[in-house]
Coordinates of C-alpha atoms in Angstrom, one line a residue:
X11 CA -34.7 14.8 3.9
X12 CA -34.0 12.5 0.9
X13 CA -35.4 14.7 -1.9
X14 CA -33.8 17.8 -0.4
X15 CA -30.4 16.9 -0.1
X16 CA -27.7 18.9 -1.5
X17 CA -24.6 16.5 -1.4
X18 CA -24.6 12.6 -1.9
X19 CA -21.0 11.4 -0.3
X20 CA -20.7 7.8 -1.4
X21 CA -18.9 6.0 1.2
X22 CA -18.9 6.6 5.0
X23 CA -14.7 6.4 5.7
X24 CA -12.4 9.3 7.1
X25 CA -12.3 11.2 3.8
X26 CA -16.6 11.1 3.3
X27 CA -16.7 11.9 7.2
X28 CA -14.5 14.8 6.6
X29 CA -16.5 16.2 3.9
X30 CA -19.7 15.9 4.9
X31 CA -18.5 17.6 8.3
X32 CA -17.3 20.5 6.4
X33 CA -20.7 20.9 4.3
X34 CA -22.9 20.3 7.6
X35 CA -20.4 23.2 8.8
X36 CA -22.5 25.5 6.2
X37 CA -26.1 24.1 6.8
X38 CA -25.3 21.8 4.0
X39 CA -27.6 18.6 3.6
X40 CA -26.0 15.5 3.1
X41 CA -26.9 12.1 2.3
X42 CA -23.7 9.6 2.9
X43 CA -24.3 6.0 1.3
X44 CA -22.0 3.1 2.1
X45 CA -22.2 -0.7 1.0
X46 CA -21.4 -2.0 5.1
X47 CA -22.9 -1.7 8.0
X48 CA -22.9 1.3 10.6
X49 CA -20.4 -1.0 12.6
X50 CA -18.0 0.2 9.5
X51 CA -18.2 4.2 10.2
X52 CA -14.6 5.7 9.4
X53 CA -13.8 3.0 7.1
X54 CA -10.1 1.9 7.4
X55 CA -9.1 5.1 9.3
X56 CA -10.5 2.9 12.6
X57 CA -7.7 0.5 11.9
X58 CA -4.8 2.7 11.5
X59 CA -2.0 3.2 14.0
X60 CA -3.2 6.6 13.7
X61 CA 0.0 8.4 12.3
X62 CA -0.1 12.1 11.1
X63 CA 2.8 13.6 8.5
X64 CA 3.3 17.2 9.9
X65 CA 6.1 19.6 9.8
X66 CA 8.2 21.6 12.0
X67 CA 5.3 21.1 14.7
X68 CA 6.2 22.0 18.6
X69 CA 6.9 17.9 19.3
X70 CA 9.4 18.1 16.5
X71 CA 11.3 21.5 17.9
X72 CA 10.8 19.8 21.8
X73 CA 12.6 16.1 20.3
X74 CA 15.2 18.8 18.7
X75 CA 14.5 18.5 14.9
X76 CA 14.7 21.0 12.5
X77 CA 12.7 20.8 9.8
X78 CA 11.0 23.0 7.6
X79 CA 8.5 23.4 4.4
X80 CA 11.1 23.6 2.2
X81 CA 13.2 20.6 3.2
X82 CA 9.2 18.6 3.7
X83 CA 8.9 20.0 0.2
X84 CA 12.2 19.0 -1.2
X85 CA 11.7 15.0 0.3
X86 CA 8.4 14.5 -0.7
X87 CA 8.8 15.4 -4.6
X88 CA 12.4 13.4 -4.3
X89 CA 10.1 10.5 -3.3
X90 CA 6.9 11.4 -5.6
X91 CA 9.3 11.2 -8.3
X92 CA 7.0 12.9 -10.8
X93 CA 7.3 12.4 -14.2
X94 CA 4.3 12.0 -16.2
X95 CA 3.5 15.4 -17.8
X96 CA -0.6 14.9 -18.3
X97 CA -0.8 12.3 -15.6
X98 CA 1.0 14.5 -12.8
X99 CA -0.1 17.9 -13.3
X100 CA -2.7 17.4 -10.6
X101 CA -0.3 15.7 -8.3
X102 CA 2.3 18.2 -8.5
X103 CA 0.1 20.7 -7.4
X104 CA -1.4 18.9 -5.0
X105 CA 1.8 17.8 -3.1
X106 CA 2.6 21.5 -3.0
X107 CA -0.9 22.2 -1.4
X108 CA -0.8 19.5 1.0
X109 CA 3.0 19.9 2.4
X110 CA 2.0 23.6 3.0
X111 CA -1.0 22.0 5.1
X112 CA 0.8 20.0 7.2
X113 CA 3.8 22.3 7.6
X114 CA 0.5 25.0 9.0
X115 CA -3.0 24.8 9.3
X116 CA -3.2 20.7 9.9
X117 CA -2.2 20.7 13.5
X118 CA -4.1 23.6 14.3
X119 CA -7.3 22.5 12.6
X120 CA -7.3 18.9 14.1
X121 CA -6.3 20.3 17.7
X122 CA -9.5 22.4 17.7
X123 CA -11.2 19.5 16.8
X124 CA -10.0 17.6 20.0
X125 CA -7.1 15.4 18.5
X126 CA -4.3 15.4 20.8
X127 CA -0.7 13.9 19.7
X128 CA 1.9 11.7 21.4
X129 CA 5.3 13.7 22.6
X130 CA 7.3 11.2 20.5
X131 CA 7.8 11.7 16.9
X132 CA 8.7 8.7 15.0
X133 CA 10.6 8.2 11.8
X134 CA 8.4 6.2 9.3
X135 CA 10.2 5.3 5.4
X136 CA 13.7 6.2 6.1
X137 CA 14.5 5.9 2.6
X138 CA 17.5 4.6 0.2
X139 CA 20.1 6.8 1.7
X140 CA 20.2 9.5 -0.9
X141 CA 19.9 13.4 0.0
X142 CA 18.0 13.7 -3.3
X143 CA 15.7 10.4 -3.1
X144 CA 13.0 8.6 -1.4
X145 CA 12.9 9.5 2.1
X146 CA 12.1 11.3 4.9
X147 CA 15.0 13.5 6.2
X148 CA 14.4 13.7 9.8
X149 CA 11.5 12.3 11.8
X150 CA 7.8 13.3 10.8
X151 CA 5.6 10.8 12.2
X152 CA 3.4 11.7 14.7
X153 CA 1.1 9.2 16.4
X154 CA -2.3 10.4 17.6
X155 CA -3.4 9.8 21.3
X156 CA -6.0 7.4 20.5
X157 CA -4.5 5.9 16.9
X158 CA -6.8 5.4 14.4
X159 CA -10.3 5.3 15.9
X160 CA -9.6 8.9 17.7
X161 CA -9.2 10.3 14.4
X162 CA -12.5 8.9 13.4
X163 CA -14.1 9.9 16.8
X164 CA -13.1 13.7 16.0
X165 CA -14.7 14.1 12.4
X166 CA -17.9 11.2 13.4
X167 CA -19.1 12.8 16.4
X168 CA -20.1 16.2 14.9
X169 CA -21.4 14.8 12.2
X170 CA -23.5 12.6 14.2
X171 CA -24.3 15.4 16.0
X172 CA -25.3 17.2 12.5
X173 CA -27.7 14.2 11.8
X174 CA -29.4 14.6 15.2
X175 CA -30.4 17.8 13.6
X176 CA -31.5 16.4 10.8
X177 CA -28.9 17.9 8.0
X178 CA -27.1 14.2 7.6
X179 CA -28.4 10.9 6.7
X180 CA -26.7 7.6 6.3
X181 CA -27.8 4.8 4.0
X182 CA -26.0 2.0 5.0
X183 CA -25.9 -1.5 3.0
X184 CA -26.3 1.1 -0.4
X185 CA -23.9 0.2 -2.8
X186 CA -23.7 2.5 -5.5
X187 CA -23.5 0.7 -9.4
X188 CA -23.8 3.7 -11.6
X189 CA -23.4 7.8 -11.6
X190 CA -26.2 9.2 -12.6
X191 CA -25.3 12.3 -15.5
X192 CA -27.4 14.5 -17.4
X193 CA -26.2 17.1 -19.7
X194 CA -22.8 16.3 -18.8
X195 CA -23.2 16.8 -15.3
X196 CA -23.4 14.2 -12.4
X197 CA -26.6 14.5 -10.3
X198 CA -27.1 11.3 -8.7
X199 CA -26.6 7.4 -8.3
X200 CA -28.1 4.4 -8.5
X201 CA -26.9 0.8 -7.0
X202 CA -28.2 -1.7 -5.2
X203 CA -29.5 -2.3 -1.7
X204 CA -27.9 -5.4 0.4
X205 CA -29.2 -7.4 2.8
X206 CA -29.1 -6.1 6.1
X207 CA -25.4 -7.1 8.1
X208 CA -25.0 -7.4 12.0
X209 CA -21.4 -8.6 11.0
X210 CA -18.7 -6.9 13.4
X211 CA -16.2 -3.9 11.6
X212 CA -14.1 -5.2 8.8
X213 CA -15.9 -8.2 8.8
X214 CA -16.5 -9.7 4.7
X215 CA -20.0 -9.5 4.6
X216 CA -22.8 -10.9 1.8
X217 CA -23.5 -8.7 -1.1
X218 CA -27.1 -10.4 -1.4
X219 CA -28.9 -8.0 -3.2
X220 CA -32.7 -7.1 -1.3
X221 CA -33.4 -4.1 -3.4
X222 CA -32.5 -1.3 -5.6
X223 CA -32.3 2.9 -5.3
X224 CA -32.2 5.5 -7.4
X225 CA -30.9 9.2 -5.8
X226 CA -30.3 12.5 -6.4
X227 CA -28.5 15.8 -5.5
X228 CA -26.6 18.4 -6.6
X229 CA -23.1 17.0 -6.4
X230 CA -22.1 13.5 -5.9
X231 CA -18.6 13.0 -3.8
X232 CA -16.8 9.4 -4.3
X233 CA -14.9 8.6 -1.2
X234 CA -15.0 4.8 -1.8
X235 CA -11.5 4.1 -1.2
X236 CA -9.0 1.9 -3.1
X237 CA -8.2 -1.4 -4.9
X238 CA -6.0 -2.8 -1.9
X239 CA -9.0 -5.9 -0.5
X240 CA -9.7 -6.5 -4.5
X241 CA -6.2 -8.9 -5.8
X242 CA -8.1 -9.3 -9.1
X243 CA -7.6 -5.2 -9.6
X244 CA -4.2 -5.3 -7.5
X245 CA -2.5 -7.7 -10.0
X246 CA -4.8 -5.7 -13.2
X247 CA -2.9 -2.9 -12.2
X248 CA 0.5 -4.3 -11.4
X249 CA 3.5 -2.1 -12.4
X250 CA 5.3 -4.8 -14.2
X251 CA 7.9 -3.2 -15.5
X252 CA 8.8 -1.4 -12.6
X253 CA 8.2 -3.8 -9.6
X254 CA 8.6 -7.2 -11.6
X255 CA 6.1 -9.7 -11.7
X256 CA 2.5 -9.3 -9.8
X257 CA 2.9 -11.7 -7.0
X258 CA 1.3 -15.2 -7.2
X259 CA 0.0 -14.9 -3.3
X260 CA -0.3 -11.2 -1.4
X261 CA -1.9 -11.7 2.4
X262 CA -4.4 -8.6 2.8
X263 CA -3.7 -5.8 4.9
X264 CA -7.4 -4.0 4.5
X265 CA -11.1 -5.5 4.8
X266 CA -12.3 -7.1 1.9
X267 CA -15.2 -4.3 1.0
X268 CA -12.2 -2.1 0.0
X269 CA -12.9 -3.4 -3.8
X270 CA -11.8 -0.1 -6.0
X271 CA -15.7 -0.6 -7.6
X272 CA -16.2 3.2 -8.0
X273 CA -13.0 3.8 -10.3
X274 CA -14.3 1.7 -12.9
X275 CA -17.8 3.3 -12.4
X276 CA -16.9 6.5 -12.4
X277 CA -14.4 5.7 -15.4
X278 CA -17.1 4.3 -17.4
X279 CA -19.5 7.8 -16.8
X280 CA -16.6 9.6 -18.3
X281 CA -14.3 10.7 -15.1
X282 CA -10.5 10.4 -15.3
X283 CA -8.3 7.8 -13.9
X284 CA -4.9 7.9 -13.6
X285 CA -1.7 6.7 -12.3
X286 CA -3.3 3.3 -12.0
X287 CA 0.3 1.8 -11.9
X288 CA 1.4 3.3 -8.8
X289 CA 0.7 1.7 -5.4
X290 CA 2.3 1.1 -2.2
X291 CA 2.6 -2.4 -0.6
X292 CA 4.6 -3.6 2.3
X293 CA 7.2 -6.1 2.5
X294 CA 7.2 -7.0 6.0
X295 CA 3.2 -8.9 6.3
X296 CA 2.6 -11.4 9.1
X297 CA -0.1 -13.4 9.0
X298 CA -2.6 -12.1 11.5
X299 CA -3.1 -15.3 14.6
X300 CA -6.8 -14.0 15.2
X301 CA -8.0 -12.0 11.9
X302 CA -10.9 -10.3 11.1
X303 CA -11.1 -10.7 7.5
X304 CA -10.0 -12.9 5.2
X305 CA -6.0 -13.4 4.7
X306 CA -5.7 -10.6 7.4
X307 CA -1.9 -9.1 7.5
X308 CA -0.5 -7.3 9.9
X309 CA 2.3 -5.1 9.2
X310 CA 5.7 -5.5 11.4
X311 CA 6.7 -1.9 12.1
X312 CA 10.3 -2.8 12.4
X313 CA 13.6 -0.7 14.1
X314 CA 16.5 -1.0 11.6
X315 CA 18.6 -3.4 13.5
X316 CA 16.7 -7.1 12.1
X317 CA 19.0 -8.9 10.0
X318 CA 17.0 -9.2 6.6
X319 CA 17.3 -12.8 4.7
X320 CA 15.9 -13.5 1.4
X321 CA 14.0 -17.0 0.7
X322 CA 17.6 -18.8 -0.1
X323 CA 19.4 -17.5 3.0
X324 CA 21.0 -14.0 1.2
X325 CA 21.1 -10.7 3.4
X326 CA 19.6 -8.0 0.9
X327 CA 21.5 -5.7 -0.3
X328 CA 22.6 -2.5 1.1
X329 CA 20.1 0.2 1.4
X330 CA 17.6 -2.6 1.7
X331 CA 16.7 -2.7 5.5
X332 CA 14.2 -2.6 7.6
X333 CA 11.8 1.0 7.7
X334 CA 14.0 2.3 5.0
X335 CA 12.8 1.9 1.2
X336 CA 9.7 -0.2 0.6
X337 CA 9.1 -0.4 -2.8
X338 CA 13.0 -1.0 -3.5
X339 CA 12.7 -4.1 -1.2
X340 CA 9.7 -5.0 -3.3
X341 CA 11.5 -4.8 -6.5
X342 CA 14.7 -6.7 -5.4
X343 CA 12.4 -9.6 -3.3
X344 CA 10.1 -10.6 -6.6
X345 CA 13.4 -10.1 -8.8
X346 CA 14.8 -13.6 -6.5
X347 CA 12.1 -15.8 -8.0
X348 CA 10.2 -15.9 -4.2
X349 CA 8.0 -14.2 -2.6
X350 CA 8.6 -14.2 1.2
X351 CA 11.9 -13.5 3.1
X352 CA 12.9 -13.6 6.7
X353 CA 13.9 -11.0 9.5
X354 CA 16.1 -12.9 12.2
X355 CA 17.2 -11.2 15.2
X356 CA 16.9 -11.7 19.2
X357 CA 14.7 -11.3 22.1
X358 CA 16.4 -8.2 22.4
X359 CA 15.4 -6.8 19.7
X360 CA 12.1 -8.0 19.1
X361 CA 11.0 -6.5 22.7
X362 CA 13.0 -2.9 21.6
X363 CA 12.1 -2.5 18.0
X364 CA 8.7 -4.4 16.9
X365 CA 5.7 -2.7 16.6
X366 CA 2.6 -3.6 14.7
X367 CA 0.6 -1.5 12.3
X368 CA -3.1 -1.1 13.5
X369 CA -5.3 0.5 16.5
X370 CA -6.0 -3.5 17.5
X371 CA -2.6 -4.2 17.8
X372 CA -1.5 -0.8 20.4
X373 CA -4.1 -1.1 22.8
X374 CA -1.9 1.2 24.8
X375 CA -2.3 3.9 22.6
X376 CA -5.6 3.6 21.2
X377 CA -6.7 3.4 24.8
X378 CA -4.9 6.3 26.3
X379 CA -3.4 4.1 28.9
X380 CA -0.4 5.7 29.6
X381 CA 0.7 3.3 32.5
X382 CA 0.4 0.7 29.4
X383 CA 2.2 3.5 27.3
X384 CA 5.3 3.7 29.7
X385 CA 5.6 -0.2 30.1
X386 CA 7.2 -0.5 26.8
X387 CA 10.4 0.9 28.2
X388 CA 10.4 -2.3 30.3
X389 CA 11.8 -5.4 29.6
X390 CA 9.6 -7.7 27.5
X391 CA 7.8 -7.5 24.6
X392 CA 4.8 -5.5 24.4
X393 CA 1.6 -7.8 25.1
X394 CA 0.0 -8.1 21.5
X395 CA 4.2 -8.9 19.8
X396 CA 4.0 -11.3 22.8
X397 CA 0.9 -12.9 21.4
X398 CA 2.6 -13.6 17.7
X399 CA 5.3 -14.8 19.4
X400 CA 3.2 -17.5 21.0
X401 CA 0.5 -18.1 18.3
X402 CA 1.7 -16.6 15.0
X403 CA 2.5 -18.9 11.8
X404 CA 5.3 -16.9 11.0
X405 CA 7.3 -16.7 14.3
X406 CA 10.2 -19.1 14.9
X407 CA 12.1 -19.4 18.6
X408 CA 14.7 -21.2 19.4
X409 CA 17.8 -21.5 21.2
X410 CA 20.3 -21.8 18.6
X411 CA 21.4 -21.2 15.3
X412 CA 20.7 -24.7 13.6
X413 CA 17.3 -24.9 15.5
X414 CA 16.3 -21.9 13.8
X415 CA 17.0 -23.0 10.6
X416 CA 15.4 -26.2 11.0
X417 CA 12.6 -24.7 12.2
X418 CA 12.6 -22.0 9.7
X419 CA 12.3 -25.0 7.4
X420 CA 9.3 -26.4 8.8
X421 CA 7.4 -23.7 8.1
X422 CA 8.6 -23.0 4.7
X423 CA 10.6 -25.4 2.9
X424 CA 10.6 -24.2 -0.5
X425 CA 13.2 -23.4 -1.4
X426 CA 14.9 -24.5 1.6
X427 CA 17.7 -22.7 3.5
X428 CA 20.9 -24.2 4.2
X429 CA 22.5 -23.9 7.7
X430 CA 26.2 -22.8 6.6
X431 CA 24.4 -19.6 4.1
X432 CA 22.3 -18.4 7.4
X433 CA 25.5 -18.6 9.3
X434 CA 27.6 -17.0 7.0
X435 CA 25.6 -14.3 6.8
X436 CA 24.9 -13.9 10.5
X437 CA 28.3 -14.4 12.0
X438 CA 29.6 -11.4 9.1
X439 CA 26.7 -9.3 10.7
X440 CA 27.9 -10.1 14.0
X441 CA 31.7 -9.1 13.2
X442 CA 31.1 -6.0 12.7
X443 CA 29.2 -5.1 16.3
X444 CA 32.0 -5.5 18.4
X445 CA 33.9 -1.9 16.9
X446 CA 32.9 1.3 17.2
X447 CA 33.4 2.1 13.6
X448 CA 32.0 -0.2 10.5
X449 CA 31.9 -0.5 6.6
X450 CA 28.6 -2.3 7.7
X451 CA 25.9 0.0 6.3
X452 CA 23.2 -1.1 8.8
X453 CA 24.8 -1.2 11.7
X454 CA 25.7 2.7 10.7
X455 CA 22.4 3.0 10.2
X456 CA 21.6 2.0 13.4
X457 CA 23.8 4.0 15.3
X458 CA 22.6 6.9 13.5
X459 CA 18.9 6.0 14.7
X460 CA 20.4 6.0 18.1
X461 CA 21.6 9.4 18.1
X462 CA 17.8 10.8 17.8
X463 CA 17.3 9.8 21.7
X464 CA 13.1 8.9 21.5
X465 CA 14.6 6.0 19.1
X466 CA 17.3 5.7 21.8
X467 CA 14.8 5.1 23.9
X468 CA 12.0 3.3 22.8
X469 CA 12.9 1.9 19.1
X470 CA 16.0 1.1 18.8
X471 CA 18.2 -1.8 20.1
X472 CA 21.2 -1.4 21.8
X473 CA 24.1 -3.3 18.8
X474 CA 24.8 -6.4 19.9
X475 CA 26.1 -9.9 18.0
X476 CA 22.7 -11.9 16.7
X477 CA 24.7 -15.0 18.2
X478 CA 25.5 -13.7 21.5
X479 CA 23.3 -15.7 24.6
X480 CA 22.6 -13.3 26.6
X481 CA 20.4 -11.8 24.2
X482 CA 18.6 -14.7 23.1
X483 CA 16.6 -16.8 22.8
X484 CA 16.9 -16.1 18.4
X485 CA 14.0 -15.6 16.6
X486 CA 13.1 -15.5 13.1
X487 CA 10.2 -14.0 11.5
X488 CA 8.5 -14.8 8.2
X489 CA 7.7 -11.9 6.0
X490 CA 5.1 -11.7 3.0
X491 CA 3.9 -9.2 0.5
X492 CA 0.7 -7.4 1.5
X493 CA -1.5 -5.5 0.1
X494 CA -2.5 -1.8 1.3
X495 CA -3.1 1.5 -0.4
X496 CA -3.6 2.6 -3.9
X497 CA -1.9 5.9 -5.4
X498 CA -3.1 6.6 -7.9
X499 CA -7.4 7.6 -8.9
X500 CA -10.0 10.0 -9.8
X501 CA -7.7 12.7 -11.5
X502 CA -8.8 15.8 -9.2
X503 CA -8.2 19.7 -9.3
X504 CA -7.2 21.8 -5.6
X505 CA -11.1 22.0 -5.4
X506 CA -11.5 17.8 -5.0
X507 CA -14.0 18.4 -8.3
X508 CA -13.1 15.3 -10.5
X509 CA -12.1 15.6 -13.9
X510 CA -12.3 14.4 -17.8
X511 CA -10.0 12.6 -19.9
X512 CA -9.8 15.7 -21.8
X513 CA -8.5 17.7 -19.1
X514 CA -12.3 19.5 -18.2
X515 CA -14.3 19.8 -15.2
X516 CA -16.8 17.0 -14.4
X517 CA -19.5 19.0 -13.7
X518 CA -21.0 17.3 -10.1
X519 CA -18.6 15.1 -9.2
X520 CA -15.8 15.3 -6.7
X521 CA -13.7 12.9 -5.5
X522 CA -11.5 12.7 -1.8
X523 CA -9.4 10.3 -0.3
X524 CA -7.7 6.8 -1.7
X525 CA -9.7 6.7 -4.7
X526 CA -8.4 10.1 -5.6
X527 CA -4.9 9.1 -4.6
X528 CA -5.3 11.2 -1.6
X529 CA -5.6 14.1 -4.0
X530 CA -5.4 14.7 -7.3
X531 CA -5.2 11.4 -8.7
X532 CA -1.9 11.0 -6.9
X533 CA -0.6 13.0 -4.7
X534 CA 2.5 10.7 -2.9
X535 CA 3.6 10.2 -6.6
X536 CA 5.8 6.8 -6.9
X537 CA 6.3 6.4 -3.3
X538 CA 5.0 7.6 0.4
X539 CA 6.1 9.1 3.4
X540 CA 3.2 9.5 5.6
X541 CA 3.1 6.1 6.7
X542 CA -1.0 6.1 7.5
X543 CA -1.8 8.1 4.6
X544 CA -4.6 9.8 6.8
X545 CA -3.4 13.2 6.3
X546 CA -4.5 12.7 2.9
X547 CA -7.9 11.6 3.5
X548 CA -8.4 14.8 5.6
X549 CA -7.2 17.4 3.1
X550 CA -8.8 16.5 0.6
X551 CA -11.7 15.3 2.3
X552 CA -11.6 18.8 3.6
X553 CA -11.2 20.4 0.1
X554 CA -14.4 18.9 -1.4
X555 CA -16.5 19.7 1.1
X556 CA -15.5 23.5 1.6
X557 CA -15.8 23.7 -2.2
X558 CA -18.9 22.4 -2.2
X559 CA -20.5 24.4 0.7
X560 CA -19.3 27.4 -1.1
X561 CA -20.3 27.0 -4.7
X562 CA -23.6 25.2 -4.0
X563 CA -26.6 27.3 -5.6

């Protein structure tokens, strides 16, 4: 089948599955490389939560929001921010496209694939509390039944099915070096086979060399992914002057083969790059009790109601809470001079509000246990937030104030926290709770998440003083900087098809999901709302692949 393929997809996550599902839809012939294992099959999709950005879909009308394209529209180019004339006139377009998807097609098209939704629509990157700004307006998230490995299932299993009847082949341990182009046009690649790998998913594994390939096709589609398990790139491509200083030490929040390779290899064949600058790394990393790769973070999902404490003991500043405006937190944490911070709050809150990004951590969910599903209305925190509690680094409990501290200074005395700043800060936090009305931001803020009633029921805490016993035991959380997704890429017309510096088509290649900044060479702009950043991978996953099947001689 080798010589006779049509397509070579290079890289075997949700974006390459999408695509070469879309070609096999057409009788297409498709040859999908990947430098891991089969254990690795949908890439990082498998170890998302699973969330999906739609709009003014039949969960949202049945939870009683009202939203619509225009107001999706309006929020997602008052986050995107763009403002780069040459650099965003993909983007821009792009955002358009993919807003329009979600707010009609997307549901539909992944519903007749078999993906089913949770009732409950959650409310991911609340934003800095402008009308104009970063932010999404009313909730959007939508978490798939299943999470992340469903959303593989859906796209994998037809085009398993498709390579049963022998239009799909996978090359596995391939890792591609070079893009093969003749005459200006890309018509293959070359790289270097690696050792065979029995290593579990996500697992670092060798890059021993055992061989090398040459192949070719008609079109070659990079779906490699992004720079976020690569810190040597992360740190390259820092935004300085935006974010501050590149972090000394970032834990990582995706497997270590997510190495950005292909953007420099498809730079260096003449392809165009942009928004390199622009990426989107959380605030709020734990370091994972039981990881998989190395420096493995796991994300706290957090309600709004954690008290937020910088490295000396400050609350940050107002907009700056938890779920609200992640790359504003960024900017204000490296501007103190250190790089973690803390959340501290009760027992009551940690059981109500904490949820951890990743399939691994929601068993319930990614499951479908919906007896598991309903016990998180119960008292007690779900089993995996259980399990940091009793074996995470990061996790402090204790019975009272000055315990806390002291052992908030065990784990990380530099620079120290004094006792009389944490309290300060607390017991002003706490004065606030006991009236109905406040000049306290976040506890407005929380009150307002309580009026949306699935937050009232399953995210968010009922107010209460920080320092009040019954709610206890306290507990204080360590945060760090992690690493995740990349937003900028492979600059990309509506088609997927990758091109020049110079503004022309690269004859051959396309380019779909993170290393084409979910579209276009950066589609979310400065900021994102999705929260899972699969939508992305879908669409234009989805866009290469139906250009491809049509305009294929």
């Amino acid at each position: 089948m080798t010589d006779q393929a049509d397509v070579i997809v290079v890289g075997a996550g949700l974006a390459g599955l999408v695509a070469t599902y879309e070609l096999t839809r057409s009788g297409r012939r498709v040859l999908v490389l990947d430098q891991e294992n089969e254990a690795n099959l949908g890439g990082q999709a498998f170890w998302s939560l699973g969330g999906l950005f739609l709009v003014d879909s039949p969960e949202q009308r049945r939870m009683g929001i009202r939203d619509s394209y225009d107001l999706a529209l309006a929020d997602w180019l008052g986050s995107a921010g763009f403002d780069r004339e040459r650099e965003d006139h993909w983007p821009r377009q792009w955002a358009e496209a993919y807003v329009g998807f979600a707010a009609g097609e997307k549901r539909r098209y992944l519903h007749d694939l078999g993906l089913r939704v949770t009732p409950m629509v959650g409310w991911a990157e609340r934003g800095g509390g402008s009308a104009t700004g970063h932010g999404n307006s009313v909730p959007r998230f939508h978490i798939t039944w299943g999470t992340g490995p469903e959303v593989v299932r859906v796209f994998r299993e037809p085009v398993l099915a498709a390579a049963a009847r022998g239009l799909v082949e996978f090359r596995h341990r391939h890792r591609v070096d070079e893009l093969v182009v003749e005459n200006g046009a890309a018509v293959g690649v070359r790289g270097t086979v690696l050792t065979p790998s029995s290593l579990p998913r996500g697992a670092a594994s060798s890059r021993e060399a055992a061989g090398e390939f040459e192949l070719r096709a008609q079109a070659v589609v990079v779906t490699s992914g992004g720079i976020g398990g690569n810190s040597g790139l992360v740190r390259e491509n820092w935004p300085v002057d935006r974010l501050g200083p590149a972090p000394k030490s970032m834990i990582t929040g995706v497997p270590a083969h997510v190495d950005g390779r292909m953007l420099g290899i498809s730079r260096d064949a003449g392809a165009s790059v942009v928004n390199s600058d622009r990426m989107w790394h959380y605030t709020e990393g734990i370091k994972n009790w039981d990881p998989v790769w190395p420096d493995h973070a796991i994300r706290i999902i957090p309600g709004p109601s954690s008290l937020w404490l910088d490295a000396t003991g400050h609350r940050l500043p107002a907009p700056l809470f938890p779920g609200h405006d992640t790359l504003a937190t960024m900017r204000h944490i490296l501007g103190t001079g250190h790089e973690h911070t803390w959340f501290v709050l009760t027992r009551a809150i940690v059981e109500k509000e904490f949820a951890l990004s990743g399939s691994e951590q929601n068993p319930d969910l990614t499951g479908k246990d919906l007896k598991l599903v309903l016990s998180r209305v119960k008292k007690g925190a779900p089993g995996p937030v259980q399990a940091f509690l009793d074996h995470g680094e990061d996790f402090v409990v204790r019975s009272t104030l000055r315990e806390l501290v002291d052992g908030m200074n065990a784990i990380a005395p530099d620079p120290g926290l004094e006792l009389e700043q944490v309290r300060r800060e607390v017991v002003a936090r706490d004065r606030g709770v006991g009236n109905p009305y406040s000049k306290d931001l976040q506890l407005m803020t929380v009150k307002n998440a309580r009026s949306y009633w699935p937050d009232k029921l399953t995210r968010v805490a009922r107010p209460h003083r920080l320092l009040d016993p019954a709610q206890g035991p306290l507990i204080a959380v360590r945060l760090h900087l992690l690493t995740r997704k990349t937003l900028g890429g492979l600059e990309t017309n509506l088609d997927s098809q990758v091109v020049r510096p110079d503004g022309s088509v690269f004859d051959g290649l396309y380019a779909a999901g993170e290393v084409a900044g979910f579209g276009g060479g950066g589609v979310h702009g400065y900021n994102a709302l999705e929260g899972t950043f699969l939508g992305g991978c879908i669409f234009s996953g989805r866009a290469a692949g139906r250009a491809l099947a049509k305009d294929l001689a």
